[in-house]
Coordinates of C-alpha atoms in Angstrom, one line a residue:
X3 CA -79.0 189.1 210.1
X4 CA -76.5 186.6 208.7
X5 CA -77.4 183.0 208.5
X6 CA -75.9 180.6 211.1
X7 CA -72.6 179.0 209.7
X8 CA -73.9 175.5 209.9
X9 CA -76.7 176.4 207.4
X10 CA -74.3 178.0 204.9
X11 CA -72.7 174.7 203.8
X12 CA -74.5 171.5 202.9
X13 CA -71.7 169.3 204.4
X14 CA -71.7 171.1 207.8
X15 CA -75.5 171.0 207.9
X16 CA -75.5 167.3 207.1
X17 CA -72.8 166.5 209.7
X18 CA -74.6 168.4 212.4
X19 CA -78.0 166.8 211.5
X20 CA -76.4 163.3 211.7
X21 CA -74.7 164.0 215.0
X22 CA -77.8 165.6 216.5
X23 CA -79.9 162.7 215.2
X24 CA -77.7 160.3 217.1
X25 CA -78.0 162.4 220.2
X26 CA -81.8 162.4 219.9
X27 CA -81.8 158.6 219.6
X28 CA -79.7 158.5 222.8
X29 CA -82.0 160.8 224.6
X30 CA -85.0 158.7 223.5
X31 CA -83.4 155.7 225.0
X32 CA -82.6 157.6 228.1
X33 CA -86.3 158.6 228.5
X34 CA -87.3 154.9 228.1
X35 CA -84.7 153.9 230.7
X36 CA -86.0 156.5 233.2
X37 CA -89.5 155.2 232.7
X38 CA -88.6 151.7 234.1
X39 CA -92.1 150.9 235.3
X40 CA -93.5 148.0 233.3
X41 CA -96.6 150.1 232.5
X42 CA -94.4 152.0 230.0
X43 CA -93.0 148.9 228.2
X44 CA -95.5 149.3 225.4
X45 CA -94.8 153.1 225.1
X46 CA -91.8 152.9 222.8
X47 CA -93.6 154.3 219.8
X48 CA -95.1 157.1 221.9
X49 CA -91.6 158.0 223.3
X50 CA -90.0 158.0 219.9
X51 CA -92.7 160.2 218.3
X52 CA -92.6 162.6 221.2
X53 CA -88.8 162.9 221.6
X54 CA -87.3 162.8 218.2
X55 CA -89.0 165.7 216.4
X56 CA -89.2 167.7 219.6
X57 CA -85.5 167.4 220.3
X58 CA -84.6 168.1 216.7
X59 CA -86.5 171.4 217.2
X60 CA -84.2 172.1 220.1
X61 CA -81.3 172.3 217.6
X62 CA -82.7 175.5 216.2
X63 CA -83.3 177.1 219.6
X64 CA -79.7 176.3 220.5
X65 CA -78.2 177.5 217.3
X66 CA -80.0 180.9 217.6
X67 CA -77.8 181.6 220.6
X68 CA -75.0 182.5 218.2
X69 CA -76.5 186.0 217.9
X70 CA -76.5 186.5 221.7
X71 CA -72.8 185.4 221.8
X72 CA -72.0 187.8 219.0
X73 CA -73.8 190.6 220.8
X74 CA -71.9 189.9 224.1
X75 CA -68.3 188.8 223.2
X76 CA -66.3 187.3 226.0
X77 CA -63.3 189.7 225.7
X78 CA -65.2 192.9 225.8
X79 CA -68.6 192.4 227.5
X80 CA -69.0 193.1 231.3
X81 CA -69.4 189.7 233.0
X82 CA -72.6 190.9 234.7
X83 CA -74.3 191.8 231.4
X84 CA -73.0 188.7 229.7
X85 CA -74.4 186.3 232.3
X86 CA -77.7 188.1 232.5
X87 CA -78.2 188.1 228.8
X88 CA -77.3 184.4 228.5
X89 CA -79.5 183.4 231.4
X90 CA -82.5 185.3 230.0
X91 CA -81.9 183.8 226.5
X92 CA -81.5 180.3 228.0
X93 CA -84.6 180.5 230.2
X94 CA -86.7 182.1 227.3
X95 CA -85.5 179.6 224.7
X96 CA -85.9 176.5 226.9
X97 CA -89.2 177.7 228.2
X98 CA -90.6 178.2 224.7
X99 CA -89.2 174.8 223.7
X100 CA -90.9 173.1 226.7
X101 CA -94.2 174.8 225.8
X102 CA -94.0 173.5 222.3
X103 CA -93.2 170.1 223.7
X104 CA -96.3 170.1 225.9
X105 CA -98.4 171.1 222.9
X106 CA -96.8 168.4 220.8
X107 CA -97.6 165.8 223.5
X108 CA -101.2 166.9 223.7
X109 CA -101.5 166.7 219.9
X110 CA -100.1 163.2 219.9
X111 CA -102.4 162.2 222.7
X112 CA -105.4 163.5 220.7
X113 CA -104.2 161.4 217.7
X114 CA -104.7 158.3 219.8
X115 CA -101.2 157.5 221.1
X116 CA -101.1 156.1 224.6
X117 CA -100.5 158.5 227.5
X118 CA -98.1 160.8 225.7
X119 CA -99.0 163.7 227.9
X120 CA -98.2 161.5 231.0
X121 CA -94.8 160.6 229.5
X122 CA -94.1 164.3 229.0
X123 CA -95.1 165.2 232.5
X124 CA -93.3 162.3 234.2
X125 CA -90.0 163.3 232.5
X126 CA -90.4 167.0 232.6
X127 CA -87.5 167.5 235.0
X128 CA -85.3 165.4 232.8
X129 CA -86.2 167.6 229.8
X130 CA -85.5 170.8 231.6
X131 CA -82.1 169.5 232.7
X132 CA -81.2 168.2 229.2
X133 CA -82.5 171.4 227.5
X134 CA -80.4 173.7 229.7
X135 CA -77.3 171.4 229.4
X136 CA -77.5 171.3 225.6
X137 CA -78.2 175.0 225.4
X138 CA -75.1 175.6 227.6
X139 CA -73.0 173.4 225.4
X140 CA -74.0 175.3 222.4
X141 CA -73.0 178.6 224.1
X142 CA -69.5 177.2 224.6
X143 CA -69.4 176.0 221.0
X144 CA -70.5 179.4 219.7
X145 CA -67.9 181.2 221.8
X146 CA -65.2 178.8 220.6
X147 CA -66.3 179.5 217.1
X148 CA -66.3 183.3 217.5
X149 CA -62.8 183.2 219.1
X150 CA -61.5 181.1 216.2
X151 CA -63.1 183.4 213.7
X152 CA -61.6 186.4 215.4
X153 CA -58.2 184.9 215.3
X154 CA -58.7 184.1 211.7
X155 CA -59.7 187.7 211.1
X156 CA -56.6 189.0 212.9
X157 CA -54.4 186.7 210.8
X158 CA -56.1 188.0 207.7
X159 CA -55.5 191.6 208.8
X160 CA -51.8 190.7 209.5
X161 CA -51.5 189.2 206.0
X162 CA -53.2 192.2 204.5
X163 CA -50.8 194.5 206.3
X164 CA -47.8 192.5 205.0
X165 CA -49.1 192.6 201.5
X166 CA -49.7 196.3 201.8
X167 CA -46.2 196.8 203.2
X168 CA -44.8 194.8 200.3
X169 CA -46.6 197.0 197.9
X170 CA -45.3 200.1 199.6
X171 CA -41.8 198.6 199.7
X172 CA -41.9 198.2 195.9
X173 CA -43.1 201.8 195.5
X174 CA -40.5 203.1 197.9
X175 CA -37.7 201.2 196.2
X176 CA -38.8 202.5 192.9
X177 CA -38.8 206.0 194.3
X178 CA -35.4 205.7 195.9
X179 CA -33.8 204.3 192.7
X180 CA -35.9 206.4 190.4
X181 CA -33.9 207.5 187.4
X182 CA -34.3 211.2 188.3
X183 CA -33.1 210.6 191.8
X184 CA -30.1 208.6 190.6
X185 CA -29.4 210.9 187.8
X186 CA -29.5 214.0 190.0
X187 CA -27.4 212.4 192.7
X188 CA -24.7 211.1 190.2
X189 CA -24.6 214.5 188.5
X190 CA -24.1 216.1 191.9
X191 CA -21.3 213.7 192.7
X192 CA -19.7 214.4 189.4
X193 CA -19.7 218.1 190.1
X194 CA -18.3 217.6 193.6
X195 CA -15.5 215.6 192.1
X196 CA -14.3 218.8 190.4
X197 CA -14.9 221.3 193.1
X198 CA -15.0 219.4 196.5
X199 CA -13.9 215.8 196.1
X200 CA -13.4 215.5 199.8
X201 CA -17.2 215.4 200.2
X202 CA -17.8 212.5 197.9
X203 CA -16.9 209.7 200.3
X204 CA -19.3 210.8 203.0
X205 CA -22.2 211.4 200.5
X206 CA -21.7 207.9 198.9
X207 CA -21.8 206.3 202.4
X208 CA -25.1 208.2 203.1
X209 CA -26.6 207.1 199.8
X210 CA -25.5 203.5 200.4
X211 CA -27.0 203.5 203.9
X212 CA -30.2 205.1 202.6
X213 CA -30.7 202.6 199.8
X214 CA -29.8 199.6 202.0
X215 CA -32.4 200.6 204.6
X216 CA -35.1 201.2 201.9
X217 CA -34.5 197.7 200.4
X218 CA -34.0 195.7 203.5
X219 CA -36.6 197.2 205.9
X220 CA -39.4 194.8 204.8
X221 CA -37.5 192.0 206.6
X222 CA -38.8 193.6 209.9
X223 CA -42.3 194.1 211.0
X224 CA -41.2 197.1 213.0
X225 CA -38.2 199.4 213.5
X226 CA -37.4 202.2 216.0
X227 CA -38.0 205.8 215.4
X228 CA -34.3 206.3 215.7
X229 CA -33.8 204.1 212.7
X230 CA -36.4 206.1 210.8
X231 CA -34.8 209.4 211.7
X232 CA -31.4 208.2 210.6
X233 CA -32.9 207.0 207.3
X234 CA -34.4 210.4 206.5
X235 CA -31.3 212.2 207.6
X236 CA -29.3 210.2 205.1
X237 CA -31.8 211.1 202.4
X238 CA -31.9 214.8 203.3
X239 CA -28.1 215.0 203.5
X240 CA -28.0 213.9 199.8
X241 CA -30.8 216.3 198.9
X242 CA -29.3 219.2 200.8
X243 CA -26.0 218.7 199.0
X244 CA -27.9 218.8 195.7
X245 CA -30.0 221.9 196.6
X246 CA -27.4 223.7 198.5
X247 CA -28.6 226.9 200.2
X248 CA -31.9 226.4 198.4
X249 CA -32.8 223.9 201.2
X250 CA -32.8 224.5 204.9
X251 CA -33.5 221.5 207.2
X252 CA -34.3 221.8 210.9
X253 CA -34.7 218.9 213.3
X254 CA -36.4 219.1 216.7
X255 CA -36.2 215.5 218.1
X256 CA -37.1 214.4 221.6
X257 CA -34.5 211.8 222.6
X258 CA -37.2 209.9 224.5
X259 CA -38.8 208.8 221.1
X260 CA -35.7 207.2 219.6
X261 CA -36.2 203.7 221.1
X262 CA -40.0 203.7 220.4
X263 CA -41.3 201.2 218.0
X264 CA -42.9 202.2 214.7
X265 CA -43.7 200.8 211.3
X266 CA -41.0 200.9 208.6
X267 CA -40.9 203.8 206.3
X268 CA -43.1 205.9 208.5
X269 CA -41.2 209.2 207.9
X270 CA -39.7 208.8 204.4
X271 CA -43.0 209.2 202.4
X272 CA -43.7 212.5 204.2
X273 CA -40.1 213.8 203.7
X274 CA -40.0 212.8 200.1
X275 CA -43.3 214.5 199.6
X276 CA -41.8 217.7 201.1
X277 CA -38.9 217.5 198.7
X278 CA -40.9 216.7 195.6
X279 CA -43.9 219.0 196.1
X280 CA -42.3 221.7 198.3
X281 CA -38.6 222.3 197.8
X282 CA -38.5 221.0 194.3
X283 CA -41.2 223.4 193.2
X284 CA -39.9 226.5 195.0
X285 CA -38.3 229.2 192.9
X286 CA -36.6 230.6 196.0
X287 CA -35.1 229.1 199.1
X288 CA -37.2 226.6 201.0
X289 CA -37.3 224.8 204.3
X290 CA -38.3 221.5 205.9
X291 CA -39.0 221.4 209.6
X292 CA -39.2 218.0 211.4
X293 CA -40.4 217.9 215.0
X294 CA -40.9 214.6 216.9
X295 CA -42.0 214.9 220.5
X296 CA -43.3 212.6 223.3
X297 CA -46.3 213.9 225.3
X298 CA -48.2 211.7 227.7
X299 CA -47.4 208.4 226.0
X300 CA -48.3 209.9 222.7
X301 CA -45.8 210.6 219.9
X302 CA -46.5 213.8 218.1
X303 CA -44.8 214.2 214.7
X304 CA -45.0 217.4 212.6
X305 CA -43.3 217.7 209.2
X306 CA -43.7 221.1 207.5
X307 CA -42.2 222.5 204.3
X308 CA -42.4 225.7 202.4
X309 CA -44.6 225.8 199.2
X310 CA -44.4 228.3 196.4
X311 CA -47.9 228.7 195.2
X312 CA -46.7 230.4 192.0
X313 CA -44.5 227.5 191.0
X314 CA -46.0 224.7 188.8
X315 CA -47.1 221.7 190.9
X316 CA -45.1 218.5 190.7
X317 CA -46.9 215.5 189.2
X318 CA -48.4 213.3 191.9
X319 CA -48.7 209.6 191.8
X320 CA -51.4 209.6 194.5
X321 CA -49.6 206.8 196.3
X322 CA -47.7 208.3 199.1
X323 CA -50.2 209.8 201.6
X324 CA -53.1 207.4 200.9
X325 CA -50.9 204.4 201.3
X326 CA -49.4 205.9 204.5
X327 CA -52.9 206.3 205.9
X328 CA -53.8 202.7 205.2
X329 CA -50.5 201.5 206.8
X330 CA -51.1 203.6 209.9
X331 CA -54.6 202.1 210.3
X332 CA -53.2 198.5 209.9
X333 CA -50.3 199.0 212.3
X334 CA -51.8 201.3 215.0
X335 CA -55.5 200.9 214.5
X336 CA -57.8 203.8 215.4
X337 CA -55.2 205.2 217.8
X338 CA -53.3 206.8 214.9
X339 CA -54.3 210.2 213.8
X340 CA -53.1 212.2 210.8
X341 CA -53.9 215.8 209.9
X342 CA -52.9 217.6 206.8
X343 CA -53.0 221.4 206.5
X344 CA -51.8 224.3 204.4
X345 CA -51.4 227.8 205.8
X346 CA -49.9 231.1 204.7
X347 CA -46.1 231.2 205.3
X348 CA -44.9 232.9 208.5
X349 CA -41.2 233.1 207.4
X350 CA -40.7 236.4 205.6
X351 CA -37.0 235.7 205.0
X352 CA -38.0 232.9 202.6
X353 CA -39.5 235.1 199.9
X354 CA -40.5 232.1 197.7
X355 CA -42.5 230.4 200.4
X356 CA -46.0 231.7 200.1
X357 CA -47.5 228.9 202.1
X358 CA -46.5 226.1 204.5
X359 CA -47.7 222.5 204.1
X360 CA -47.9 220.5 207.3
X361 CA -48.5 216.9 208.2
X362 CA -49.2 216.1 211.8
X363 CA -49.2 212.6 213.2
X364 CA -50.3 211.5 216.7
X365 CA -49.3 207.9 217.4
X366 CA -49.3 205.8 220.6
X367 CA -45.9 205.4 222.2
X368 CA -45.1 201.7 221.9
X369 CA -42.1 200.0 223.5
X370 CA -40.2 198.0 221.0
X371 CA -39.8 194.9 223.2
X372 CA -43.4 194.8 224.5
X373 CA -45.2 195.7 221.3
X374 CA -47.8 193.2 220.0
X375 CA -46.4 193.8 216.5
X376 CA -43.0 192.5 217.6
X377 CA -42.1 189.6 215.3

């Protein structure tokens, strides 16, 4: 069990001790004021020795309530269970504290102090009220502390996500402007200038849009799936022109998903992976199938590509899918599911495809305007 926060730092412990000491002195004076009968005028020493150490002990009983508050958080605990747990803890803690106070009074009385037990008994109701009030105040303090700590944790998670996205952005930009990509694309444009110059303009526009999106997406915390789909279409248009008939691309997109919110660069790492480890390694023709459907407020994404098991495997950086899993967890939490599989090919016309690699995503459908990630 973790130590209470006030005991973790000397300054906070000293501050609480001083404030609580002042409070104990005030309570001591309150007890003396309640006992206005002249008979108690010479009981000042007895009152001080009874109240000060005993009320200092109450600090530890109250501080222990932090663990009850942690066990029953305000935002997720049923009200009935929360109230019952706090009432039991309050009655148990204050009851034990009163029992110790009675024992302390008896001990002081045996040590020769005047009528300490009578002082305790005559102010018992006051002690019960003060004990319960102070315990209740500490409950509020603990819940305020836990809420602040939770907000700090959420802010730290948001910062971590931004840092992770920045890291992915750097990797994505490096991938998109990778020398091989640019070299292959420029070589393809040079060849087109000789055999089909009319295609160059549209391909350059697609390359420009693709690179612009890859560089600028980090300015947004979220985009739409429509944006993501246009991004990979630009990428695949360039790659399809380079691979020619060697690459077949099929889209099956539900129009209902287009305005849905998602994290930036959700699809590109998967499609790039299909090109690099699937199509780029096939000796024969290959395919990429992209399906995005909306089912019962859940977005189901499947990206599959042909794989030639006989071809040499492309070198992997180990960044794409692991980073995507982390980003999915940061953006969607446990609601996001990802499944990766590899099965024998079912397309006999593609002789080079001995297997099919699939990535399936299940994501919550989030409206762009009402999304908590909306910046």
